[in-house]
Amino acid sequence: MMGPAHSLSGAAAWLGAGAAANALDHPMPWPVLVVGALICAGAALAPDLDQKSATISRAFGPLSRALCGVIDKLSETVFNATRASGERRRSGGHRTLTHTWVWAVLIGAGFSAAAVAGGRWAVLTILFIHVVLAVEGLLWRMARVSSDVLVWLLGAASAWILAGVLDQPGNGSDWLFHADGQEYLWLGLPIVLGALVHSIGDALTISGCPILWPIRIAGKRWYPLGTPRFMRFRAGAWVEVKVLMPLFMLLGGAGGLSALNVI
């Protein structure tokens, strides 16, 4: 899928998670719902770090372009080192390592650990990164024609404001994890969810997605899971724009209202 659909699906997924948490008697304070939706929308772009032409490659200028090159090479190396005998070598790592459940869990755990160990500045950095990615995804065309510096300033200001709101008592810095020193441990959850939702979205397209690596399926370690062939579509096709994106908005709205006990 393309960037806007990925980001919308990420935001919708977190709002749905908010509805589920409310039903399970662990309601999210509204700042957690809002911040988590933004983080999840941004994290739903991040698996495309393995592709130099992806939306995320331009998000942070030369830094993100260089990082995309490194992740592409890392993904290619991991694929070729772990492929089964019937899988051909690859030159390029798109839709391999970063599109697996292993990557999603590791990257989410890493950000959670950073938030706990690094304190306020780590939290601000995590919020800044993911708000910028959310803007790049949700406001795709407008972000592309605007100045990168303006997007970064918006991300920095939003991160500062959101961190201040979350720090207020009862606003959710300790949501789900209440022990001393575990504030913001939950920040990794929308990152894991966003990465998984991205991979699931790509599994709907023609190429499929090896989400379950390294589990061997049909003799392959990088088996491209997906819907039945007749249900798949090309990224950016009409079904993505005219069916899936409106559906994500509808489901996200319903999830958010349910999470807030409006419906």
Tab-separated table of C-alpha atoms in Angstrom:
chain	number	residue	atom	x	y	z
A	1	MET	CA	0.000	0.000	0.000
A	2	MET	CA	0.975	3.655	-0.327
A	3	GLY	CA	1.937	5.970	2.527
A	4	PRO	CA	-1.469	7.584	3.215
A	5	ALA	CA	-3.256	4.233	3.433
A	6	HIS	CA	-0.548	2.829	5.713
A	7	SER	CA	-0.777	5.798	8.080
A	8	LEU	CA	-4.577	5.787	8.116
A	9	SER	CA	-4.600	2.075	8.894
A	10	GLY	CA	-2.142	2.650	11.746
A	11	ALA	CA	-4.235	5.404	13.311
A	12	ALA	CA	-7.399	3.308	12.912
A	13	ALA	CA	-5.690	0.308	14.507
A	14	TRP	CA	-4.721	2.251	17.633
A	15	LEU	CA	-8.194	3.787	17.952
A	16	GLY	CA	-9.583	0.247	17.663
A	17	ALA	CA	-7.130	-0.861	20.345
A	18	GLY	CA	-8.482	1.957	22.501
A	19	ALA	CA	-11.999	0.602	22.096
A	20	ALA	CA	-10.782	-2.890	23.015
A	21	ALA	CA	-8.903	-1.562	26.062
A	22	ASN	CA	-12.037	0.247	27.201
A	23	ALA	CA	-14.065	-2.945	26.859
A	24	LEU	CA	-11.443	-4.778	28.955
A	25	ASP	CA	-11.603	-2.177	31.759
A	26	HIS	CA	-8.237	-0.602	30.932
A	27	PRO	CA	-9.508	2.601	29.290
A	28	MET	CA	-7.011	4.931	27.678
A	29	PRO	CA	-7.014	8.549	28.889
A	30	TRP	CA	-7.758	10.742	25.897
A	31	PRO	CA	-4.116	11.929	25.566
A	32	VAL	CA	-2.963	8.293	25.286
A	33	LEU	CA	-5.571	7.698	22.603
A	34	VAL	CA	-4.476	10.767	20.611
A	35	VAL	CA	-0.722	10.315	21.072
A	36	GLY	CA	-0.938	6.574	20.398
A	37	ALA	CA	-2.899	7.173	17.186
A	38	LEU	CA	-0.249	9.630	15.960
A	39	ILE	CA	2.619	7.307	16.894
A	40	CYS	CA	0.892	4.325	15.281
A	41	ALA	CA	0.206	6.350	12.121
A	42	GLY	CA	3.892	7.246	11.947
A	43	ALA	CA	5.108	3.755	12.832
A	44	ALA	CA	2.947	2.355	10.030
A	45	LEU	CA	5.326	4.033	7.553
A	46	ALA	CA	8.536	2.849	9.211
A	47	PRO	CA	8.845	-0.672	7.709
A	48	ASP	CA	9.532	0.986	4.347
A	49	LEU	CA	12.928	2.026	5.699
A	50	ASP	CA	14.144	-0.780	3.442
A	51	GLN	CA	13.197	1.173	0.301
A	52	LYS	CA	15.077	4.286	-0.785
A	53	SER	CA	12.128	5.631	-2.790
A	54	ALA	CA	9.571	5.335	0.038
A	55	THR	CA	7.861	8.302	1.707
A	56	ILE	CA	9.924	7.783	4.851
A	57	SER	CA	13.187	8.263	2.924
A	58	ARG	CA	12.559	12.010	2.611
A	59	ALA	CA	11.119	12.570	6.082
A	60	PHE	CA	14.407	13.594	7.720
A	61	GLY	CA	16.447	14.641	4.720
A	62	PRO	CA	19.895	13.105	4.159
A	63	LEU	CA	19.719	11.280	7.514
A	64	SER	CA	16.647	9.225	6.582
A	65	ARG	CA	17.944	8.607	3.056
A	66	ALA	CA	21.200	7.261	4.474
A	67	LEU	CA	19.318	5.152	7.041
A	68	CYS	CA	17.148	3.672	4.276
A	69	GLY	CA	20.290	2.608	2.451
A	70	VAL	CA	21.673	0.927	5.573
A	71	ILE	CA	18.406	-0.881	6.375
A	72	ASP	CA	18.042	-1.974	2.748
A	73	LYS	CA	21.503	-3.554	2.847
A	74	LEU	CA	20.887	-5.107	6.275
A	75	SER	CA	17.594	-6.605	5.094
A	76	GLU	CA	19.207	-7.996	1.949
A	77	THR	CA	21.988	-9.563	4.033
A	78	VAL	CA	19.561	-11.161	6.516
A	79	PHE	CA	17.405	-12.516	3.691
A	80	ASN	CA	20.329	-14.111	1.862
A	81	ALA	CA	21.755	-15.519	5.092
A	82	THR	CA	18.492	-17.141	6.228
A	83	ARG	CA	16.757	-18.083	2.963
A	84	ALA	CA	15.710	-21.678	2.427
A	85	SER	CA	17.328	-23.741	-0.316
A	86	GLY	CA	14.458	-23.105	-2.719
A	87	GLU	CA	14.565	-19.305	-2.341
A	88	ARG	CA	16.730	-17.321	-4.726
A	89	ARG	CA	19.271	-14.760	-3.554
A	90	ARG	CA	18.164	-11.151	-3.647
A	91	SER	CA	19.841	-7.870	-4.450
A	92	GLY	CA	17.768	-5.457	-2.389
A	93	GLY	CA	15.930	-5.963	0.867
A	94	HIS	CA	12.486	-4.419	0.304
A	95	ARG	CA	9.644	-6.343	1.980
A	96	THR	CA	11.911	-8.663	3.898
A	97	LEU	CA	13.267	-8.092	7.432
A	98	THR	CA	11.357	-4.898	8.288
A	99	HIS	CA	8.095	-6.508	7.172
A	100	THR	CA	8.130	-9.289	9.787
A	101	TRP	CA	6.686	-9.744	13.271
A	102	VAL	CA	10.237	-10.103	14.604
A	103	TRP	CA	11.170	-6.607	13.449
A	104	ALA	CA	7.936	-5.149	14.824
A	105	VAL	CA	8.509	-6.611	18.290
A	106	LEU	CA	12.191	-5.695	18.423
A	107	ILE	CA	11.681	-2.111	17.276
A	108	GLY	CA	8.778	-1.603	19.699
A	109	ALA	CA	10.750	-3.079	22.603
A	110	GLY	CA	13.698	-0.884	21.713
A	111	PHE	CA	11.633	2.294	21.753
A	112	SER	CA	9.965	1.287	25.038
A	113	ALA	CA	13.346	0.682	26.633
A	114	ALA	CA	14.611	4.025	25.324
A	115	ALA	CA	11.563	5.846	26.717
A	116	VAL	CA	12.086	4.347	30.192
A	117	ALA	CA	15.872	4.687	30.280
A	118	GLY	CA	16.193	8.041	28.522
A	119	GLY	CA	13.557	10.045	30.353
A	120	ARG	CA	11.893	13.150	28.975
A	121	TRP	CA	14.299	13.789	26.108
A	122	ALA	CA	13.922	10.243	24.840
A	123	VAL	CA	10.141	10.601	24.981
A	124	LEU	CA	10.347	13.903	23.096
A	125	THR	CA	12.553	12.303	20.438
A	126	ILE	CA	10.174	9.350	19.994
A	127	LEU	CA	7.198	11.698	19.702
A	128	PHE	CA	9.028	13.986	17.267
A	129	ILE	CA	10.052	11.122	14.960
A	130	HIS	CA	6.594	9.607	14.795
A	131	VAL	CA	4.646	12.863	14.516
A	132	VAL	CA	6.824	13.853	11.545
A	133	LEU	CA	6.169	10.449	9.966
A	134	ALA	CA	2.443	10.770	10.679
A	135	VAL	CA	2.385	14.163	8.925
A	136	GLU	CA	4.319	12.709	5.984
A	137	GLY	CA	1.814	9.861	5.734
A	138	LEU	CA	-1.522	11.471	6.534
A	139	LEU	CA	-0.806	14.762	4.723
A	140	TRP	CA	1.211	13.075	1.978
A	141	ARG	CA	0.842	15.491	-0.945
A	142	MET	CA	0.806	18.624	1.203
A	143	ALA	CA	3.913	17.467	3.079
A	144	ARG	CA	5.701	16.828	-0.207
A	145	VAL	CA	5.185	20.358	-1.508
A	146	SER	CA	5.955	22.023	1.819
A	147	SER	CA	9.343	22.742	3.351
A	148	ASP	CA	10.855	19.871	5.327
A	149	VAL	CA	11.854	22.392	7.977
A	150	LEU	CA	8.202	23.376	8.483
A	151	VAL	CA	7.246	19.715	8.968
A	152	TRP	CA	10.080	19.275	11.472
A	153	LEU	CA	9.026	22.404	13.366
A	154	LEU	CA	5.458	21.099	13.494
A	155	GLY	CA	6.752	17.761	14.776
A	156	ALA	CA	8.938	19.392	17.426
A	157	ALA	CA	6.163	21.708	18.658
A	158	SER	CA	3.632	18.866	18.731
A	159	ALA	CA	6.056	16.601	20.614
A	160	TRP	CA	6.693	19.276	23.252
A	161	ILE	CA	2.986	19.986	23.742
A	162	LEU	CA	1.936	16.326	23.794
A	163	ALA	CA	4.670	15.354	26.265
A	164	GLY	CA	3.549	18.181	28.535
A	165	VAL	CA	-0.054	16.999	28.399
A	166	LEU	CA	0.897	13.380	29.105
A	167	ASP	CA	3.018	14.418	32.082
A	168	GLN	CA	-0.015	15.827	33.872
A	169	PRO	CA	-1.424	13.512	36.593
A	170	GLY	CA	-4.057	11.145	35.212
A	171	ASN	CA	-3.263	11.912	31.584
A	172	GLY	CA	-1.575	8.632	30.842
A	173	SER	CA	2.223	8.705	31.188
A	174	ASP	CA	1.785	5.640	33.415
A	175	TRP	CA	-1.080	4.069	31.468
A	176	LEU	CA	-1.046	0.268	31.697
A	177	PHE	CA	2.294	0.170	33.585
A	178	HIS	CA	2.042	1.785	37.016
A	179	ALA	CA	5.277	0.896	38.825
A	180	ASP	CA	7.853	3.600	39.505
A	181	GLY	CA	10.205	3.996	36.572
A	182	GLN	CA	7.763	2.438	34.091
A	183	GLU	CA	6.246	5.682	32.862
A	184	TYR	CA	5.988	5.680	29.068
A	185	LEU	CA	6.745	1.963	28.854
A	186	TRP	CA	3.555	1.709	26.786
A	187	LEU	CA	5.018	3.881	23.988
A	188	GLY	CA	6.356	0.778	22.259
A	189	LEU	CA	2.874	-0.699	21.842
A	190	PRO	CA	1.616	1.639	19.089
A	191	ILE	CA	4.989	1.210	17.365
A	192	VAL	CA	4.617	-2.589	17.317
A	193	LEU	CA	1.018	-2.275	16.160
A	194	GLY	CA	1.887	0.215	13.422
A	195	ALA	CA	4.621	-2.030	12.029
A	196	LEU	CA	2.337	-5.069	12.042
A	197	VAL	CA	-0.512	-3.178	10.395
A	198	HIS	CA	1.881	-2.017	7.666
A	199	SER	CA	2.874	-5.613	6.914
A	200	ILE	CA	-0.725	-6.789	6.945
A	201	GLY	CA	-1.595	-4.018	4.506
A	202	ASP	CA	1.199	-5.050	2.178
A	203	ALA	CA	-0.027	-8.649	2.381
A	204	LEU	CA	-3.191	-7.463	0.614
A	205	THR	CA	-1.183	-6.431	-2.445
A	206	ILE	CA	0.064	-8.570	-5.308
A	207	SER	CA	3.479	-9.418	-3.840
A	208	GLY	CA	2.272	-10.499	-0.397
A	209	CYS	CA	4.434	-10.088	2.708
A	210	PRO	CA	6.664	-12.477	4.748
A	211	ILE	CA	5.140	-11.468	8.085
A	212	LEU	CA	5.789	-14.797	9.836
A	213	TRP	CA	9.534	-15.090	9.126
A	214	PRO	CA	11.470	-17.130	10.241
A	215	ILE	CA	8.670	-19.713	10.495
A	216	ARG	CA	8.969	-22.081	7.539
A	217	ILE	CA	5.856	-22.245	5.322
A	218	ALA	CA	5.652	-24.460	2.229
A	219	GLY	CA	9.395	-24.978	2.402
A	220	LYS	CA	10.145	-21.237	2.466
A	221	ARG	CA	11.371	-19.071	5.330
A	222	TRP	CA	10.316	-15.877	3.545
A	223	TYR	CA	6.907	-17.095	2.412
A	224	PRO	CA	4.858	-14.113	1.132
A	225	LEU	CA	1.580	-14.401	3.023
A	226	GLY	CA	-1.459	-12.757	1.541
A	227	THR	CA	-5.101	-12.985	0.625
A	228	PRO	CA	-6.203	-15.248	-2.249
A	229	ARG	CA	-4.702	-14.048	-5.516
A	230	PHE	CA	-7.986	-12.809	-6.975
A	231	MET	CA	-8.424	-10.468	-3.983
A	232	ARG	CA	-5.017	-8.790	-4.234
A	233	PHE	CA	-4.369	-5.399	-5.814
A	234	ARG	CA	-1.489	-3.175	-6.851
A	235	ALA	CA	-0.318	-0.482	-4.430
A	236	GLY	CA	-2.176	2.761	-5.140
A	237	ALA	CA	-4.973	1.030	-7.070
A	238	TRP	CA	-8.563	2.268	-6.882
A	239	VAL	CA	-9.532	-0.310	-4.258
A	240	GLU	CA	-6.958	1.172	-1.886
A	241	VAL	CA	-8.007	4.778	-2.459
A	242	LYS	CA	-11.766	4.408	-2.856
A	243	VAL	CA	-12.502	1.443	-0.578
A	244	LEU	CA	-9.802	0.836	2.009
A	245	MET	CA	-8.958	4.416	2.971
A	246	PRO	CA	-12.611	5.427	3.579
A	247	LEU	CA	-13.054	2.165	5.501
A	248	PHE	CA	-10.029	2.953	7.700
A	249	MET	CA	-11.468	6.400	8.455
A	250	LEU	CA	-14.868	4.939	9.322
A	251	LEU	CA	-13.434	2.203	11.553
A	252	GLY	CA	-11.025	4.627	13.199
A	253	GLY	CA	-13.808	7.078	13.987
A	254	ALA	CA	-15.995	4.337	15.442
A	255	GLY	CA	-13.073	2.985	17.480
A	256	GLY	CA	-12.222	6.411	18.865
A	257	LEU	CA	-15.797	7.166	19.869
A	258	SER	CA	-16.081	3.774	21.531
A	259	ALA	CA	-12.786	4.269	23.367
A	260	LEU	CA	-14.108	7.571	24.756
A	261	ASN	CA	-17.474	6.023	25.724
A	262	VAL	CA	-19.342	8.257	23.286
A	263	ILE	CA	-20.969	5.217	21.693
